[in-house]
GROMACS .gro file of C-alpha atoms in nm:
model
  147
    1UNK     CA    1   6.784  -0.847   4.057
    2UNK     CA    2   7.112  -0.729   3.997
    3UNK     CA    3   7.252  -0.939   4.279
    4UNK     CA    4   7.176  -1.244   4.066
    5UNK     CA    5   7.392  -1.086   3.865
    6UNK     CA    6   7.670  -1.014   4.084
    7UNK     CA    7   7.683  -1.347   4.265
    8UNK     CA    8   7.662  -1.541   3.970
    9UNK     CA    9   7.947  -1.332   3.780
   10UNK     CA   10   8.155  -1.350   4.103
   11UNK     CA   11   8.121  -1.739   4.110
   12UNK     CA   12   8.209  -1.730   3.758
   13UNK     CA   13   8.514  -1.565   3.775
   14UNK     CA   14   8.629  -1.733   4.094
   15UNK     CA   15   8.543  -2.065   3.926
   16UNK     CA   16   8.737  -2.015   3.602
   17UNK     CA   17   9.016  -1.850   3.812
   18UNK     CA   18   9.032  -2.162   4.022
   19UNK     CA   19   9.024  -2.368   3.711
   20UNK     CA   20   9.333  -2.209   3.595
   21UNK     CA   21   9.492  -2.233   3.912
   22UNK     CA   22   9.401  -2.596   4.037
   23UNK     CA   23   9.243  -2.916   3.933
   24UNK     CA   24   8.934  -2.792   3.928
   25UNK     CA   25   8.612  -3.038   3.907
   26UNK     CA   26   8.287  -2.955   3.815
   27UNK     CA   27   8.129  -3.274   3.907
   28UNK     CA   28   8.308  -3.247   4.206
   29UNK     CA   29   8.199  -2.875   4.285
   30UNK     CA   30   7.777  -3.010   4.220
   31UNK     CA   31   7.830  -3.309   4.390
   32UNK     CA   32   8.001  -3.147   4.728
   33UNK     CA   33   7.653  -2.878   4.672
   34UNK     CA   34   7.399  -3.123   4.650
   35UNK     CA   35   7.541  -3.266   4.964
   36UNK     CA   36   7.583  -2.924   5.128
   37UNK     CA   37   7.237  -2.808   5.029
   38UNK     CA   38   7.087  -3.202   5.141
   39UNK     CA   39   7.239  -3.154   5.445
   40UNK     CA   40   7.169  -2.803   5.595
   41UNK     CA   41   6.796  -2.859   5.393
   42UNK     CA   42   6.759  -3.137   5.578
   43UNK     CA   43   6.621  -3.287   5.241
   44UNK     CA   44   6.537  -3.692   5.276
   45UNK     CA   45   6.612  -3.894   4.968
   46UNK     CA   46   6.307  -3.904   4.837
   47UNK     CA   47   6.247  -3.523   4.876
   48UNK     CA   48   6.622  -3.445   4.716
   49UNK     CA   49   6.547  -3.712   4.436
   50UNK     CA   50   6.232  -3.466   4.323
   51UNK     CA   51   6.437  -3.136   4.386
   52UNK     CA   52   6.794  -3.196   4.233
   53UNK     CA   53   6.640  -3.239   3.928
   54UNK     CA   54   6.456  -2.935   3.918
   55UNK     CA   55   6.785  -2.794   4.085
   56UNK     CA   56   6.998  -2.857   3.766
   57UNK     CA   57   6.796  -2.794   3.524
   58UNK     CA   58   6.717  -2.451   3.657
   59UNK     CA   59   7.123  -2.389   3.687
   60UNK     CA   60   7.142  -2.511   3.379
   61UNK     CA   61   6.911  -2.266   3.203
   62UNK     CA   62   7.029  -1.988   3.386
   63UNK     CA   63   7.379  -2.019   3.244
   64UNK     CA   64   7.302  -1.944   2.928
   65UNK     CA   65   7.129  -1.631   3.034
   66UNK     CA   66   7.439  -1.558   3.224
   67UNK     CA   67   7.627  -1.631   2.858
   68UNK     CA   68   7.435  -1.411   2.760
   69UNK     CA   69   7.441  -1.127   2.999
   70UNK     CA   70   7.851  -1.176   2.991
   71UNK     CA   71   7.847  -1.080   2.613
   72UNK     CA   72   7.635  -0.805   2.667
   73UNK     CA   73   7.873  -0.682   2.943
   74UNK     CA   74   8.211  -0.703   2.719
   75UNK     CA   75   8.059  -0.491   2.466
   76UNK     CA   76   8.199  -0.173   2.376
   77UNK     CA   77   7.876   0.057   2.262
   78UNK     CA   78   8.021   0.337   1.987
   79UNK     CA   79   7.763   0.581   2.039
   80UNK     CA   80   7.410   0.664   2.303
   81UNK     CA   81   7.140   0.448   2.084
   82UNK     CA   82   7.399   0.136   2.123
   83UNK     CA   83   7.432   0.173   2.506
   84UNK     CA   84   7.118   0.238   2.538
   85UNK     CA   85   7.022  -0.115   2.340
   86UNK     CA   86   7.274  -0.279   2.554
   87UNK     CA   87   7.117  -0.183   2.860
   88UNK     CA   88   6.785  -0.259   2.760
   89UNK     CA   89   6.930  -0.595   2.674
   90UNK     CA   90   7.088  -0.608   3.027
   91UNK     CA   91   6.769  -0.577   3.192
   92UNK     CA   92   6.545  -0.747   3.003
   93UNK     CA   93   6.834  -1.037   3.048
   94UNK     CA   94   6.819  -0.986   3.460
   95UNK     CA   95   6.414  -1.035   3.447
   96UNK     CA   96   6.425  -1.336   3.252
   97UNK     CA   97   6.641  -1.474   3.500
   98UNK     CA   98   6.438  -1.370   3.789
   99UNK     CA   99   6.136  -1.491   3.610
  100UNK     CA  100   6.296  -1.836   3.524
  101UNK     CA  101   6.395  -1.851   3.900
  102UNK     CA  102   6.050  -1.758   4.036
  103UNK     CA  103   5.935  -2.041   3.801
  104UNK     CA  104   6.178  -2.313   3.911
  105UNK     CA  105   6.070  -2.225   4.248
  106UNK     CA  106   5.725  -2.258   4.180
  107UNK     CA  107   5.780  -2.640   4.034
  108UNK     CA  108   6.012  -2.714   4.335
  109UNK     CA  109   5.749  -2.598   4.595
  110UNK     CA  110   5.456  -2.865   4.449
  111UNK     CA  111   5.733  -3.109   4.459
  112UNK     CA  112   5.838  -3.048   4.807
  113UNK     CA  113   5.742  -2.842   5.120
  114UNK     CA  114   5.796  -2.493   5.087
  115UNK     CA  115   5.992  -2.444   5.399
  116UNK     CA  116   6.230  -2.704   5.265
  117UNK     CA  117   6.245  -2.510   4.898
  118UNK     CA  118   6.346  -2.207   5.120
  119UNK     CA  119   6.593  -2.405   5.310
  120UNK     CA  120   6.753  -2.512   4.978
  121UNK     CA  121   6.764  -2.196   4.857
  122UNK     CA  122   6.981  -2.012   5.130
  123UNK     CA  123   7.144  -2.336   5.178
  124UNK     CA  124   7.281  -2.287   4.816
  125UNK     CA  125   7.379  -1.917   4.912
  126UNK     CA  126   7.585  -2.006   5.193
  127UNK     CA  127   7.772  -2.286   4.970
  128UNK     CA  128   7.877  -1.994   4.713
  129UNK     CA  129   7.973  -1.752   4.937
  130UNK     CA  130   8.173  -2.038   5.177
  131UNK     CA  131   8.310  -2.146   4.843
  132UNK     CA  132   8.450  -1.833   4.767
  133UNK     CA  133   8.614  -1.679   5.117
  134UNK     CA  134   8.774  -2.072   5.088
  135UNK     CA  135   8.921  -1.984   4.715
  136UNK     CA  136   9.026  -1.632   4.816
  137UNK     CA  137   9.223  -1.760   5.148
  138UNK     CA  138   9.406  -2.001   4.970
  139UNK     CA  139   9.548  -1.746   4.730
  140UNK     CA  140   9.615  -1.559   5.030
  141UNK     CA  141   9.437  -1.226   4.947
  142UNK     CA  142   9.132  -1.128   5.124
  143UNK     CA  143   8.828  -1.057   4.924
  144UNK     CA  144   8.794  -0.690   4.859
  145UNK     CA  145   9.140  -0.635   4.900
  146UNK     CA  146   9.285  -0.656   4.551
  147UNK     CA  147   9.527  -0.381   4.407
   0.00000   0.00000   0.00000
């Protein structure tokens, strides 16, 4: 669950780093996904016309969780009951996230064949992590390597 997390904060930070750094475009990063995740899903048009809508909605959902979870993150407890509300907060935060994703999933596999849904799903994967080896080589610095 906590990968979620992880790979969703590490896209975030890349992202907004990037931002600062280049012309970054949002319609440009979802548009050069969709194709990514058509392509390796081998989606046809009528199959990616029911999932990208399910697609976005579900990303768009799950960044306000992530809002949330952020906040949560950049607080600075004062005492044990306050941490301890914090990470209560943190994990009830990470569940609705997995539950909202194992409910977009759901819709997406009555909409199209499962194997495809699956497909998409790694497909996606691949795109963040391909996205983000690409942003770290151009600055130069390997990822893990930072001092």
């Amino acid at each position: 669950m906590k990968k979620v997390f992880v790979l969703w904060t590490l896209l975030m930070v890349t992202t907004i780093t990037m931002a600062q750094e280049k012309k970054f475009s949002p319609e440009k990063f979802e548009a050069d996904l969709e194709a990514f995740v058509t392509k390796e899903a081998k989606l046809t048009d009528e199959e990616a016309k029911k999932f990208f809508p399910l697609f976005r909605e579900l990303h768009q959902k799950q960044r306000d969780i992530y809002r949330r979870m952020r906040q949560a993150g950049k607080s600075k407890p004062a005492d044990d009951k306050a941490a301890a509300e914090t990470i209560v907060l943190c994990d009830k935060l990470t569940i609705e996230a997995k539950q909202l994703e194992q409910k977009y999933h759901n819709k997406m596999i009555k909409e199209i064949p499962a194997s495809k849904v699956y497909q998409a799903i790694n497909a996606e994967n691949r795109f963040h992590r391909k996205m983000m080896k690409g942003w770290q080589a151009s600055k130069g610095k390997p990822m893990g390597k930072r001092h």
